[in-house]
Amino acid sequence: MAAAGGDKLPVEVCKGFSGLDRVVLREARGSSAEVYLYGGHVTSWKNDHGEELLFVSSKAAFKPPKPIRGGIPICFPQFASHGGLESHGFARNRVWSIESDPPPFPTNSASKAHVDLILKPTEEDLKIWPHSFEFRLRVALGPGGDLLLTSRVRNTSTDGKPFSFTFAYHTYFAVSDISEVRVEGLETHDYLDNLQSKERFTEQGDAITFESEIDKIYLSTPTKIAILDHEKKRTFVVRKDGLPDAVVWNPWDKRAKAIADLGDEEYKHMLCVEAAAVEKPITLKPGEEWKGRLELSAVPSSYCSGQLDPQKVLQSS
Ligand code: TA6
């Protein structure tokens, strides 16, 4: 509920599309974010000018069991598809709960604009992935409008057995025109090319630019990646922790046409750069917890290309 006098609360729970529960986060300077309990899915992140920074398809269904096309789908307990589990796992099409009193975070954010979500497996989930877990997700807006996602997965099994999983924050960034975008920070790194039977290659020395379909898993990447949007004069800075890999995906024209919940031309205005743990699955023994953190900032492109120093980036913003 909104506060009396028109003041907006930092955290508001309301209904979104298809009557699904949605949490709106607002930071004092005007930035905002929206999270659907369906999927624990961030569907909006706006800067303090009200500009949308994430891409969500105009054809996104917002109808369970289909995952939402765009925003930040959570891929868990697997990235892509292996074995019997559905592609990108089931976390993105389960209804998460709000947790009012989660176990303390070692590095707690002071922001009031945050929400804590939790996902636990149902009896049905345990039939397809027989492991007890608690997945806690905190979504927070930093004072400068940064979007912070912290995932904590705990093995709560009592059978003494470890489990392994892969993971991705499948982030869809909104870009003005994909042909005008470059990604810095992944050059010279090895990648598995999904378009070439996952063969391993090494990226050349130049920043990545886009002129056709791309679906690559960059391995053991740096913790900072920059996405420069020349037309918008905006740079996204991705900082990640506990997530060694980075997936870069754009379906381009032909594949976009084959994706029912993506407009034919919408590929031009999206780019997925996904902080991930794919190559080496994470294994947790009973009682163990894993943490994976994503921090997104959007800064004016006075950002100095080629210098992935977040302090400089922030100072110049
Ligand atoms: O992250 C890249 C990817 O795994 C691609 O291979 C592509 O299929 C994409 O994700 C979208 O997957 P989805 O299941 O959401 O249609």
Short mmCIF file of C-alpha atoms and ligand atoms in Angstrom, two decimals:
data_model
loop_
_atom_site.label_atom_id
_atom_site.label_comp_id
_atom_site.label_asym_id
_atom_site.label_seq_id
_atom_site.Cartn_x
_atom_site.Cartn_y
_atom_site.Cartn_z
CA MET A 1 0.00 0.00 0.00
CA ALA A 2 1.20 3.54 -0.73
CA ALA A 3 1.72 5.77 2.30
CA ALA A 4 -0.71 8.61 3.07
CA GLY A 5 0.00 11.97 1.46
CA GLY A 6 1.25 10.39 -1.77
CA ASP A 7 4.64 9.48 -0.30
CA LYS A 8 5.96 6.33 -1.89
CA LEU A 9 7.12 3.53 0.36
CA PRO A 10 10.56 1.98 -0.29
CA VAL A 11 8.89 -1.43 -0.52
CA GLU A 12 5.36 -2.01 -1.78
CA VAL A 13 3.63 -5.31 -2.50
CA CYS A 14 0.94 -5.09 -5.14
CA LYS A 15 -0.55 -6.96 -8.08
CA GLY A 16 1.18 -7.08 -11.44
CA PHE A 17 0.20 -8.59 -14.79
CA SER A 18 -2.23 -11.53 -14.66
CA GLY A 19 -2.84 -10.74 -10.98
CA LEU A 20 0.63 -12.03 -10.06
CA ASP A 21 2.18 -10.62 -6.88
CA ARG A 22 4.80 -7.99 -7.49
CA VAL A 23 7.14 -6.11 -5.15
CA VAL A 24 8.08 -2.55 -6.07
CA LEU A 25 11.31 -1.13 -4.62
CA ARG A 26 11.92 2.61 -4.59
CA GLU A 27 15.05 4.45 -3.63
CA ALA A 28 14.87 8.01 -2.25
CA ARG A 29 16.49 9.63 -5.32
CA GLY A 30 13.90 8.14 -7.67
CA SER A 31 15.29 4.86 -8.98
CA SER A 32 13.04 1.81 -8.75
CA ALA A 33 12.84 -1.93 -9.36
CA GLU A 34 10.07 -4.51 -9.62
CA VAL A 35 10.24 -8.14 -8.63
CA TYR A 36 7.59 -10.77 -9.34
CA LEU A 37 7.20 -13.52 -6.74
CA TYR A 38 6.59 -15.73 -9.77
CA GLY A 39 10.17 -16.74 -10.59
CA GLY A 40 11.74 -14.40 -8.01
CA HIS A 41 12.00 -12.46 -11.23
CA VAL A 42 13.18 -8.85 -11.52
CA THR A 43 11.16 -7.34 -14.37
CA SER A 44 12.07 -3.68 -14.10
CA TRP A 45 14.98 -1.51 -13.03
CA LYS A 46 14.67 2.21 -13.64
CA ASN A 47 17.18 4.98 -13.03
CA ASP A 48 16.28 8.20 -11.23
CA HIS A 49 15.06 9.69 -14.55
CA GLY A 50 12.53 6.87 -14.78
CA GLU A 51 14.32 5.26 -17.75
CA GLU A 52 13.92 1.49 -18.01
CA LEU A 53 17.26 -0.32 -17.98
CA LEU A 54 16.08 -3.90 -18.43
CA PHE A 55 14.45 -5.37 -21.52
CA VAL A 56 11.12 -7.17 -21.17
CA SER A 57 9.47 -8.48 -24.33
CA SER A 58 6.20 -6.90 -25.41
CA LYS A 59 5.07 -10.52 -25.85
CA ALA A 60 6.15 -11.68 -22.38
CA ALA A 61 3.36 -13.94 -21.14
CA PHE A 62 3.30 -13.36 -17.35
CA LYS A 63 1.31 -16.61 -17.26
CA PRO A 64 2.57 -19.62 -15.31
CA PRO A 65 4.11 -22.03 -16.15
CA LYS A 66 5.82 -20.01 -18.89
CA PRO A 67 8.86 -18.08 -17.63
CA ILE A 68 8.81 -14.31 -18.15
CA ARG A 69 10.75 -13.27 -21.28
CA GLY A 70 13.10 -10.52 -20.17
CA GLY A 71 14.25 -8.91 -16.93
CA ILE A 72 16.37 -11.23 -14.80
CA PRO A 73 15.26 -14.87 -14.88
CA ILE A 74 16.93 -17.01 -12.22
CA CYS A 75 18.35 -20.17 -13.79
CA PHE A 76 18.52 -22.84 -11.05
CA PRO A 77 19.23 -25.70 -10.39
CA GLN A 78 20.64 -25.82 -13.87
CA PHE A 79 21.67 -23.51 -16.64
CA ALA A 80 20.47 -24.72 -20.11
CA SER A 81 19.22 -28.29 -20.28
CA HIS A 82 20.75 -31.53 -19.16
CA GLY A 83 19.02 -34.72 -18.16
CA GLY A 84 15.35 -34.65 -17.26
CA LEU A 85 15.09 -31.13 -15.83
CA GLU A 86 13.44 -28.35 -17.81
CA SER A 87 15.72 -25.88 -19.57
CA HIS A 88 17.27 -23.36 -17.16
CA GLY A 89 15.75 -25.22 -14.20
CA PHE A 90 12.52 -24.62 -12.34
CA ALA A 91 13.26 -21.63 -10.08
CA ARG A 92 12.11 -19.23 -12.80
CA ASN A 93 8.62 -20.68 -12.90
CA ARG A 94 7.91 -21.31 -9.25
CA VAL A 95 6.19 -18.91 -6.89
CA TRP A 96 8.65 -17.62 -4.31
CA SER A 97 7.68 -16.30 -0.85
CA ILE A 98 8.64 -13.12 0.91
CA GLU A 99 10.80 -13.85 3.95
CA SER A 100 10.39 -11.21 6.62
CA ASP A 101 13.27 -12.26 8.84
CA PRO A 102 16.03 -14.00 6.85
CA PRO A 103 19.29 -15.17 8.46
CA PRO A 104 21.69 -12.20 8.56
CA PHE A 105 23.75 -11.32 5.52
CA PRO A 106 27.50 -11.09 6.17
CA THR A 107 27.66 -7.90 4.05
CA ASN A 108 24.33 -6.32 4.68
CA SER A 109 23.18 -3.48 2.47
CA ALA A 110 21.90 -0.46 4.36
CA SER A 111 19.24 0.16 1.72
CA LYS A 112 15.64 0.21 2.90
CA ALA A 113 14.56 -0.61 -0.63
CA HIS A 114 15.11 -4.33 -0.54
CA VAL A 115 13.09 -7.53 -0.43
CA ASP A 116 14.04 -11.01 0.72
CA LEU A 117 12.56 -13.96 -1.13
CA ILE A 118 12.80 -17.65 -0.45
CA LEU A 119 12.19 -20.75 -2.54
CA LYS A 120 11.93 -24.25 -1.10
CA PRO A 121 11.16 -27.36 -3.15
CA THR A 122 7.64 -28.77 -3.16
CA GLU A 123 6.94 -32.52 -3.09
CA GLU A 124 6.57 -32.31 -6.89
CA ASP A 125 9.93 -30.54 -7.25
CA LEU A 126 11.60 -33.23 -5.14
CA LYS A 127 10.38 -35.84 -7.64
CA ILE A 128 12.25 -34.14 -10.49
CA TRP A 129 15.25 -32.90 -8.44
CA PRO A 130 15.51 -34.95 -5.25
CA HIS A 131 17.44 -32.48 -3.10
CA SER A 132 16.25 -30.38 -0.17
CA PHE A 133 17.38 -26.78 -0.43
CA GLU A 134 16.58 -23.26 0.66
CA PHE A 135 17.23 -20.59 -1.95
CA ARG A 136 17.25 -17.07 -0.53
CA LEU A 137 17.29 -14.12 -2.89
CA ARG A 138 17.72 -10.54 -1.77
CA VAL A 139 16.96 -7.84 -4.34
CA ALA A 140 18.06 -4.36 -3.28
CA LEU A 141 18.48 -0.90 -4.73
CA GLY A 142 21.66 0.86 -3.66
CA PRO A 143 21.64 4.58 -2.77
CA GLY A 144 22.91 5.50 -6.26
CA GLY A 145 20.27 3.34 -7.94
CA ASP A 146 22.48 0.26 -8.38
CA LEU A 147 20.60 -3.02 -8.52
CA LEU A 148 21.98 -5.69 -6.20
CA LEU A 149 20.97 -9.35 -6.26
CA THR A 150 22.33 -11.78 -3.71
CA SER A 151 21.51 -15.48 -3.96
CA ARG A 152 22.15 -17.92 -1.15
CA VAL A 153 21.56 -21.61 -1.73
CA ARG A 154 21.73 -23.97 1.26
CA ASN A 155 21.73 -27.75 1.23
CA THR A 156 19.11 -28.66 3.86
CA SER A 157 19.19 -32.42 3.18
CA THR A 158 19.08 -34.74 6.13
CA ASP A 159 20.20 -37.75 4.07
CA GLY A 160 23.88 -36.74 4.28
CA LYS A 161 24.11 -36.35 0.48
CA PRO A 162 25.71 -33.46 -1.36
CA PHE A 163 24.09 -31.94 -4.45
CA SER A 164 25.45 -30.02 -7.42
CA PHE A 165 23.88 -27.28 -9.49
CA THR A 166 24.62 -24.70 -12.14
CA PHE A 167 23.24 -21.19 -12.07
CA ALA A 168 22.76 -17.94 -13.99
CA TYR A 169 21.27 -14.49 -13.57
CA HIS A 170 19.95 -14.44 -17.15
CA THR A 171 19.93 -10.62 -17.34
CA TYR A 172 18.31 -8.95 -20.37
CA PHE A 173 19.75 -5.43 -20.67
CA ALA A 174 17.77 -2.83 -22.63
CA VAL A 175 19.92 -1.37 -25.41
CA SER A 176 19.16 1.26 -28.04
CA ASP A 177 20.44 -0.76 -31.00
CA ILE A 178 22.40 -3.99 -30.63
CA SER A 179 24.64 -2.98 -33.58
CA GLU A 180 25.84 0.03 -31.57
CA VAL A 181 26.77 -1.95 -28.46
CA ARG A 182 30.11 -3.32 -27.32
CA VAL A 183 31.04 -5.48 -24.38
CA GLU A 184 34.38 -5.08 -22.65
CA GLY A 185 36.03 -7.36 -20.14
CA LEU A 186 35.67 -10.71 -21.91
CA GLU A 187 38.32 -10.28 -24.58
CA THR A 188 41.12 -12.89 -24.57
CA HIS A 189 38.95 -15.25 -22.48
CA ASP A 190 38.00 -18.78 -23.45
CA TYR A 191 34.40 -19.52 -24.30
CA LEU A 192 32.17 -22.44 -25.22
CA ASP A 193 30.20 -21.65 -28.35
CA ASN A 194 26.64 -22.94 -28.10
CA LEU A 195 26.22 -22.34 -31.83
CA GLN A 196 29.15 -24.68 -32.55
CA SER A 197 28.37 -27.73 -30.40
CA LYS A 198 29.90 -26.08 -27.32
CA GLU A 199 33.35 -26.13 -28.88
CA ARG A 200 35.96 -24.17 -26.91
CA PHE A 201 37.58 -21.07 -28.47
CA THR A 202 39.55 -18.08 -27.25
CA GLU A 203 38.07 -14.60 -27.79
CA GLN A 204 40.22 -12.20 -29.77
CA GLY A 205 41.78 -9.11 -28.23
CA ASP A 206 38.98 -6.71 -29.21
CA ALA A 207 35.81 -5.82 -27.36
CA ILE A 208 32.80 -7.86 -28.44
CA THR A 209 30.48 -6.26 -31.00
CA PHE A 210 27.31 -7.72 -32.53
CA GLU A 211 26.33 -8.42 -36.11
CA SER A 212 24.74 -11.90 -35.90
CA GLU A 213 23.38 -14.44 -33.44
CA ILE A 214 25.62 -15.04 -30.44
CA ASP A 215 25.36 -17.65 -27.68
CA LYS A 216 28.67 -18.03 -25.85
CA ILE A 217 29.65 -19.08 -22.36
CA TYR A 218 32.79 -17.19 -21.37
CA LEU A 219 34.78 -19.10 -18.78
CA SER A 220 36.54 -17.87 -15.63
CA THR A 221 35.95 -14.24 -16.49
CA PRO A 222 36.91 -11.11 -14.53
CA THR A 223 34.47 -9.90 -11.88
CA LYS A 224 33.67 -6.73 -13.90
CA ILE A 225 32.17 -6.51 -17.36
CA ALA A 226 31.05 -3.33 -19.15
CA ILE A 227 28.30 -3.00 -21.76
CA LEU A 228 28.69 0.23 -23.70
CA ASP A 229 25.64 1.60 -25.50
CA HIS A 230 26.97 4.32 -27.80
CA GLU A 231 23.63 5.61 -28.97
CA LYS A 232 22.23 5.94 -25.44
CA LYS A 233 25.59 7.20 -24.15
CA ARG A 234 25.16 4.75 -21.32
CA THR A 235 27.39 2.08 -19.86
CA PHE A 236 26.17 -0.81 -17.76
CA VAL A 237 28.74 -2.13 -15.34
CA VAL A 238 28.23 -5.70 -14.21
CA ARG A 239 30.04 -6.78 -11.06
CA LYS A 240 29.75 -10.37 -9.95
CA ASP A 241 30.99 -12.51 -7.14
CA GLY A 242 30.88 -16.29 -6.78
CA LEU A 243 29.94 -16.50 -10.46
CA PRO A 244 33.02 -17.27 -12.56
CA ASP A 245 31.37 -17.49 -15.98
CA ALA A 246 29.48 -15.03 -18.17
CA VAL A 247 27.00 -15.95 -20.90
CA VAL A 248 26.44 -13.56 -23.80
CA TRP A 249 23.29 -14.13 -25.85
CA ASN A 250 21.38 -12.40 -28.60
CA PRO A 251 19.11 -14.51 -30.85
CA TRP A 252 19.30 -12.11 -33.84
CA ASP A 253 16.61 -12.10 -36.52
CA LYS A 254 16.06 -15.74 -37.52
CA ARG A 255 16.01 -17.24 -34.05
CA ALA A 256 13.99 -14.32 -32.70
CA LYS A 257 11.23 -15.27 -35.12
CA ALA A 258 11.19 -18.78 -33.67
CA ILE A 259 10.73 -17.51 -30.10
CA ALA A 260 6.98 -17.11 -29.58
CA ASP A 261 7.21 -14.60 -26.74
CA LEU A 262 9.73 -12.30 -28.44
CA GLY A 263 8.75 -9.75 -31.10
CA ASP A 264 10.47 -10.26 -34.46
CA GLU A 265 12.44 -7.01 -34.22
CA GLU A 266 12.94 -6.94 -30.45
CA TYR A 267 16.34 -8.65 -30.59
CA LYS A 268 17.69 -5.24 -31.62
CA HIS A 269 16.86 -3.78 -28.23
CA MET A 270 18.12 -6.50 -25.89
CA LEU A 271 21.38 -8.08 -24.90
CA CYS A 272 21.79 -10.84 -22.35
CA VAL A 273 25.00 -10.74 -20.34
CA GLU A 274 24.56 -13.34 -17.65
CA ALA A 275 26.66 -13.76 -14.52
CA ALA A 276 26.80 -17.53 -14.20
CA ALA A 277 28.38 -20.65 -12.77
CA VAL A 278 28.16 -23.13 -15.62
CA GLU A 279 31.43 -24.85 -16.45
CA LYS A 280 32.13 -26.11 -12.93
CA PRO A 281 28.93 -27.02 -11.08
CA ILE A 282 28.71 -25.90 -7.46
CA THR A 283 28.58 -28.74 -4.96
CA LEU A 284 27.14 -28.31 -1.47
CA LYS A 285 27.31 -30.82 1.35
CA PRO A 286 24.41 -30.85 3.84
CA GLY A 287 24.51 -27.64 5.88
CA GLU A 288 26.72 -25.81 3.37
CA GLU A 289 25.67 -22.56 1.70
CA TRP A 290 26.75 -20.94 -1.57
CA LYS A 291 26.49 -17.25 -2.31
CA GLY A 292 26.39 -15.57 -5.74
CA ARG A 293 26.17 -11.82 -6.03
CA LEU A 294 25.33 -9.53 -8.94
CA GLU A 295 25.65 -5.77 -8.87
CA LEU A 296 24.46 -3.69 -11.82
CA SER A 297 25.14 0.00 -12.33
CA ALA A 298 24.21 2.24 -15.23
CA VAL A 299 26.50 5.22 -15.73
CA PRO A 300 26.86 7.88 -18.42
CA SER A 301 29.30 6.85 -21.14
CA SER A 302 31.83 9.44 -20.12
CA TYR A 303 33.04 6.13 -18.68
CA CYS A 304 36.45 5.57 -20.12
CA SER A 305 36.30 2.65 -22.52
CA GLY A 306 38.92 0.03 -21.83
CA GLN A 307 39.35 0.85 -18.14
CA LEU A 308 37.37 -1.58 -16.11
CA ASP A 309 38.03 0.14 -12.84
CA PRO A 310 34.71 0.44 -11.02
CA GLN A 311 35.97 3.22 -8.77
CA LYS A 312 36.76 5.36 -11.82
CA VAL A 313 33.42 4.47 -13.32
CA LEU A 314 31.56 5.53 -10.22
CA GLN A 315 33.62 8.68 -9.69
CA SER A 316 32.85 9.78 -13.23
CA SER A 317 29.12 9.24 -12.83
O1 TA6 B 1 21.57 -17.95 -22.07
C1 TA6 B 1 21.49 -18.27 -23.40
C2 TA6 B 1 20.42 -19.32 -23.60
O2 TA6 B 1 20.74 -20.48 -22.88
C3 TA6 B 1 20.31 -19.56 -25.11
O3 TA6 B 1 20.83 -20.79 -25.52
C4 TA6 B 1 18.86 -19.31 -25.41
O4 TA6 B 1 18.14 -20.40 -25.74
C5 TA6 B 1 18.39 -18.51 -24.21
O5 TA6 B 1 19.18 -18.86 -23.13
C6 TA6 B 1 16.92 -18.44 -23.87
O6 TA6 B 1 16.44 -19.57 -23.24
P1 TA6 B 1 14.91 -19.68 -22.87
O7 TA6 B 1 14.76 -21.04 -22.26
O8 TA6 B 1 14.61 -18.59 -21.88
O9 TA6 B 1 14.15 -19.51 -24.14
#
